[in-house]
Coordinates of C-alpha atoms and ligand atoms in Angstrom, one line a residue:
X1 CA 0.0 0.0 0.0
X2 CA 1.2 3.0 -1.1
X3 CA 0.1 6.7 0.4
X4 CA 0.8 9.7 -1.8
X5 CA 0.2 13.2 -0.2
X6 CA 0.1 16.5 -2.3
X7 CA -0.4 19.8 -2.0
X8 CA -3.7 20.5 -2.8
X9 CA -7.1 19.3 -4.9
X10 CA -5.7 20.6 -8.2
X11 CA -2.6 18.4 -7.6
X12 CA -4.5 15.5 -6.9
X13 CA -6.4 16.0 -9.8
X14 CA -4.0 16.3 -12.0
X15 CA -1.9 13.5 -10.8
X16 CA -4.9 11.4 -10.5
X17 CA -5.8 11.9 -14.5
X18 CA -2.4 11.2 -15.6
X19 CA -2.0 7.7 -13.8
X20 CA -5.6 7.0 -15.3
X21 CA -4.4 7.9 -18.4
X22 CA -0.8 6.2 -18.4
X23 CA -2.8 3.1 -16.6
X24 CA -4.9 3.0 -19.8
X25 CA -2.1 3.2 -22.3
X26 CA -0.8 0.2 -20.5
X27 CA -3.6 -1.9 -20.3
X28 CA -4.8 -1.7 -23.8
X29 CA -0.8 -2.0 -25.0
X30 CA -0.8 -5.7 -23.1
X31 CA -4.8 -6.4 -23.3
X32 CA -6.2 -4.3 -25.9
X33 CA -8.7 -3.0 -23.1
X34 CA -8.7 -0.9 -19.9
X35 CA -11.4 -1.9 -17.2
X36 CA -12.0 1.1 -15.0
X37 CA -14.6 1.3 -12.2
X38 CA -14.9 4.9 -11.3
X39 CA -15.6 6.7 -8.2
X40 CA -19.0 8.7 -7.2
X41 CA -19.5 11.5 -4.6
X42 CA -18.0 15.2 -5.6
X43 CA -14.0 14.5 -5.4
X44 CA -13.7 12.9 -8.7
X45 CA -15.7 15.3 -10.5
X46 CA -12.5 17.5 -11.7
X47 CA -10.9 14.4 -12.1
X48 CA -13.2 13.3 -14.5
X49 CA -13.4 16.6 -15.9
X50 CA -9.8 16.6 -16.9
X51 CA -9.9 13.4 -18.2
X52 CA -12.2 15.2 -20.8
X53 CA -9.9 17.9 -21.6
X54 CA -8.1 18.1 -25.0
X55 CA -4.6 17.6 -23.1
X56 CA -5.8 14.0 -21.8
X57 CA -8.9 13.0 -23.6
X58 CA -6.5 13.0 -26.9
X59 CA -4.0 10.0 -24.7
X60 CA -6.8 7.4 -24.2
X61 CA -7.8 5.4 -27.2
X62 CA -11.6 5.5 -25.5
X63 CA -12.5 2.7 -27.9
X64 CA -11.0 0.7 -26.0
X65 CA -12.4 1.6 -22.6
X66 CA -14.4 -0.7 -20.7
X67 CA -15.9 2.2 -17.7
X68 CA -18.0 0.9 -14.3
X69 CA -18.8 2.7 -11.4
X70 CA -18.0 1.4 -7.5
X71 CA -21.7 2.3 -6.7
X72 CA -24.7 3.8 -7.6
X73 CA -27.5 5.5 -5.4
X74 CA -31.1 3.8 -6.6
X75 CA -32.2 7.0 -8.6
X76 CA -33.2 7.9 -12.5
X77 CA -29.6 8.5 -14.4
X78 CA -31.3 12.1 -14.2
X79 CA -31.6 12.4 -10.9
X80 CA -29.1 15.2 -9.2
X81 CA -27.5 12.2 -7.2
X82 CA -26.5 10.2 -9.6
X83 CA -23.2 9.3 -10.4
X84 CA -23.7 8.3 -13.3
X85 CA -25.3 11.7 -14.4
X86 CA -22.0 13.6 -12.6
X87 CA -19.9 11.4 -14.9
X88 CA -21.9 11.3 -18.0
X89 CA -21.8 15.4 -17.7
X90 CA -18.1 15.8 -16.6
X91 CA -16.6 12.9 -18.8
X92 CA -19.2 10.6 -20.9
X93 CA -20.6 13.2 -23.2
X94 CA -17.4 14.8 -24.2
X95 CA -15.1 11.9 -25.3
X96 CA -15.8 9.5 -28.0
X97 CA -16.5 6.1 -25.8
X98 CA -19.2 4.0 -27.1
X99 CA -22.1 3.5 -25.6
X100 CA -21.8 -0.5 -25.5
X101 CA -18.8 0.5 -23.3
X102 CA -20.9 2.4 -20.8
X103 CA -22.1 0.1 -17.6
X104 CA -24.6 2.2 -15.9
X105 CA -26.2 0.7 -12.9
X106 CA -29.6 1.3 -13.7
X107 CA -30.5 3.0 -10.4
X108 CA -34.1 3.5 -11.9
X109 CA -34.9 0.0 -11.6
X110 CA -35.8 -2.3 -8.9
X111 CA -32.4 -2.5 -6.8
X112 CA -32.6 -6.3 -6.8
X113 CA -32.8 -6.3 -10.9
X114 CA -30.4 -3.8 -11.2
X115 CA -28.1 -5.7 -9.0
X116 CA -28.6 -9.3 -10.9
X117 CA -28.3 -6.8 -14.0
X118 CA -24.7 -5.6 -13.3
X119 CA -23.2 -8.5 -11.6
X120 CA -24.3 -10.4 -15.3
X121 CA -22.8 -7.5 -17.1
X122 CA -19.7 -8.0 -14.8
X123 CA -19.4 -11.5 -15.1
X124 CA -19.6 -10.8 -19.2
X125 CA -16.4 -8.6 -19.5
X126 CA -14.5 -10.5 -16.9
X127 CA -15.7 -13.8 -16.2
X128 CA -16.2 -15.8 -13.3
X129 CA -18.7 -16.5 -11.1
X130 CA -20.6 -13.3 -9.6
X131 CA -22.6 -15.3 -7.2
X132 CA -20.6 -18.6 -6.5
X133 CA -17.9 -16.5 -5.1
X134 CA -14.6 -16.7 -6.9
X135 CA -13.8 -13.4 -7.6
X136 CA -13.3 -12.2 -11.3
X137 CA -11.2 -14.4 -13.3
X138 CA -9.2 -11.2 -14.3
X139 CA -10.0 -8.1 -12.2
X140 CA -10.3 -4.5 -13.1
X141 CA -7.3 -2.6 -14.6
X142 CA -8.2 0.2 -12.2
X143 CA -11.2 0.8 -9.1
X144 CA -11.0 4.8 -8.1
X145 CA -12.8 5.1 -4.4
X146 CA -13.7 7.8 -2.3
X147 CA -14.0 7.8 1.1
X148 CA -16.1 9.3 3.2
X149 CA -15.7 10.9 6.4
X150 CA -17.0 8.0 8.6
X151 CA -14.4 6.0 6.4
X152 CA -17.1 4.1 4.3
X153 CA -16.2 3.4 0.3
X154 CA -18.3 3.2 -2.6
X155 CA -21.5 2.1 -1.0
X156 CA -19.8 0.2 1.9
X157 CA -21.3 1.7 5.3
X158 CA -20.6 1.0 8.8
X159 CA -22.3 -1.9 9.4
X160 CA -23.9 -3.3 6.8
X161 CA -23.1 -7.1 5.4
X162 CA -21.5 -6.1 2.0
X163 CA -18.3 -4.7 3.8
X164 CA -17.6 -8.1 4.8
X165 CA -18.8 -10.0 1.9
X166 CA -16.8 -12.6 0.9
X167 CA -18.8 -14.2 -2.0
X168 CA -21.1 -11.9 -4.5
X169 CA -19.7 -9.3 -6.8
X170 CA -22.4 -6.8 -6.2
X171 CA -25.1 -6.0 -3.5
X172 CA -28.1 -3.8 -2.6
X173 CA -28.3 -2.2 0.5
X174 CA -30.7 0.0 2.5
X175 CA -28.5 2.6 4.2
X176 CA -29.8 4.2 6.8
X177 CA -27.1 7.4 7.0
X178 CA -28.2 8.8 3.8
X179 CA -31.6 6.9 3.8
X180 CA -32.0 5.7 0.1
X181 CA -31.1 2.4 -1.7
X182 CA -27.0 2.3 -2.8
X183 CA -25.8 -0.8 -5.3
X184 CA -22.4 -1.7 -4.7
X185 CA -19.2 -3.3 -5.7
X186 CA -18.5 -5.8 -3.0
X187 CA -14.6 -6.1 -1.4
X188 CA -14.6 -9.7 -3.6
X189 CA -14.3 -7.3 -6.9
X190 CA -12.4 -4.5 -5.3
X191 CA -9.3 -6.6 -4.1
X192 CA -9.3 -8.3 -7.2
X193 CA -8.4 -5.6 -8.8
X194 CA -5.0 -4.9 -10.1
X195 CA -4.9 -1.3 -9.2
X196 CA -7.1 0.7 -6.8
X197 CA -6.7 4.3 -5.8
X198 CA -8.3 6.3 -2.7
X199 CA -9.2 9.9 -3.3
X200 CA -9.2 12.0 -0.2
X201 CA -9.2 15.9 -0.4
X202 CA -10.3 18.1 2.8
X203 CA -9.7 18.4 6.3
X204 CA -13.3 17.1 7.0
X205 CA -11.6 13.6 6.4
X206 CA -8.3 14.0 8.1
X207 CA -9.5 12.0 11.1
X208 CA -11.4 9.6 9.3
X209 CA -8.6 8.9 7.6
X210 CA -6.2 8.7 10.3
X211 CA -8.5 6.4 11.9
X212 CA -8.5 4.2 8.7
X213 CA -4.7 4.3 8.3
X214 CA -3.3 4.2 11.4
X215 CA -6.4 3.3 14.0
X216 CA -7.1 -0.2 15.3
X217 CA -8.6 -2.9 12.4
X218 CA -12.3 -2.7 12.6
X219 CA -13.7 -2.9 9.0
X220 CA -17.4 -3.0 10.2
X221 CA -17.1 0.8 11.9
X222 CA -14.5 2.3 9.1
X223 CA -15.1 0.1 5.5
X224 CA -12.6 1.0 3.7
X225 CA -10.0 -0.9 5.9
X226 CA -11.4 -3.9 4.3
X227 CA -10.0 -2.7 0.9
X228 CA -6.8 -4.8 0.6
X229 CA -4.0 -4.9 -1.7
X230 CA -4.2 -8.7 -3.1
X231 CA -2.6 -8.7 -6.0
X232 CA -2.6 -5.2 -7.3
X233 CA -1.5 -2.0 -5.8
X234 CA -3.1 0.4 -3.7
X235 CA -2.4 3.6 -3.6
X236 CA -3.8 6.3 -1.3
X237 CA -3.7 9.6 -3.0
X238 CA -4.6 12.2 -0.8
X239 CA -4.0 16.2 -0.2
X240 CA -2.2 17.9 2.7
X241 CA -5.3 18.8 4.4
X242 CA -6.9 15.3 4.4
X243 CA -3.7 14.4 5.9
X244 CA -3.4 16.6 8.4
X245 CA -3.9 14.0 11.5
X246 CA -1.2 11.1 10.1
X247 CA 1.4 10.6 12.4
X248 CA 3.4 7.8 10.1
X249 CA 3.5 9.6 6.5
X250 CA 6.7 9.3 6.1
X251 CA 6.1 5.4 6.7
X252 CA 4.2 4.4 3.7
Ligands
6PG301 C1 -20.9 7.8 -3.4 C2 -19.5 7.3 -3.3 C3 -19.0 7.5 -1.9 C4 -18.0 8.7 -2.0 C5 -17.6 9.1 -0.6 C6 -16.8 10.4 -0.7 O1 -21.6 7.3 -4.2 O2 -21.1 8.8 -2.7 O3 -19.2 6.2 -3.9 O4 -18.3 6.4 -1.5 O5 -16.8 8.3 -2.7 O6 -18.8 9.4 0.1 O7 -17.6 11.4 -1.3 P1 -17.0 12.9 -1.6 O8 -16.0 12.7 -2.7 O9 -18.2 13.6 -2.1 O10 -16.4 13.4 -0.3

């Protein structure tokens, strides 16, 4: 595990695009694809943005660019809380990515549908077994998370069975905090991955992070502990200010 901590959130977005960008180059060089599974909330949104912009958009052969999200709230692709509708406005509808290549969670369905939906649509571009439990056959190229400031990732909340799911690719939960229905990548996927990337910004999660890095492990109060490096690499890429409360930087 890797922790990298910059100045500020233009840094981090900058940095962050470029190692989506050369992590795509290098994928599709040795695969001819690059899986991503990107991250919801409001810190990837510039990310995603820059990724759009002439100086990176023109690096990614987006043909060749298989794009999931880490979770989905239950809501219409319209609905202000979507994440697909944040990406589809910041990223989707200015680069040339085909549609086929597009995995929305379909947030407008029944979240048991759109569940069984995904984890087939999963299963398709990676194989495996989403329900027997092995995890994918190959994982993604890349997962981006965020992490919010009770330390929960993509839709894994204190609590709740899916942070310690050990079998299914995918799951719907009821959570209570934000009181709506959230579909969401399962730790099975996310450590399969062969590169996953935190992205913190703010002081509002500088002791939920501290608590995730360096507090005791307890995956069922702060999630994203459960996110482990298996094969791949994690990185933690985080600014100043969200960093504020580690003690052991200098250790990572
Ligand atoms: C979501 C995300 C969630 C998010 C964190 C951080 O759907 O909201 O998947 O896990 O990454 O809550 O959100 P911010 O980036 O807005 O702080």
């Amino acid at each position: 595990m890797s922790l990298q901590v910059v100045s500020g959130l233009d840094q981090l977005v900058t940095i962050a695009a470029d190692r989506v960008v050369e992590l795509a180059a290098k994928a599709i060089a040795e695969n001819g694809r690059f899986t991503i599974a990107l991250a919801g909330g409001s810190t990837p949104k510039p990310i995603y943005e820059k990724l759009a912009s002439e100086e990176c958009a023109r690096r990614v052969d987006w043909a060749r660019v298989q794009i999931f999200w880490g979770d989905e709230r239950c809501v219409p692709p319209e609905d202000p809380q979507s994440n697909y509708r944040m990406t589809r406005e910041a990223l989707l509808d200015r680069v040339p990515i085909p549609a086929l290549n597009v995995h929305r969670i379909h947030g407008e369905q029944d979240p048991k549908d759109a569940a069984e939906t995904y984890a087939s649509e999963l299963q398709a571009v990676f194989g495996g077994d989403a329900e027997k439990g092995d995890p994918p056959a190959e994982g993604f190229d890349l997962i981006l998370l965020g992490m919010g400031d009770n330390g929960h990732t993509a839709s894994l909340f204190p609590g709740l069975a899916a942070v310690l799911e050990q079998r299914k690719w995918v799951m719907v939960q009821y959570v209570e905090v934000v009181a709506m229905w959230r579909i969401t990548l399962t730790p099975v996927v996310i450590n399969a991955a062969r590169n996953v990337t935190f992205l913190v910004s703010g002081a509002g999660k500088a002791e939920g992070l501290r608590e995730v890095l360096e507090g005791a492990y307890q995956p069922e109060v702060l999630p994203a502990q459960v996110i482990k490096r298996r094969n791949g690499q994690l990185t933690w890429l985080v600014d100043r200010p969200a960093a504020g409360q580690l003690k052991n930087v200098d250790l990572y």
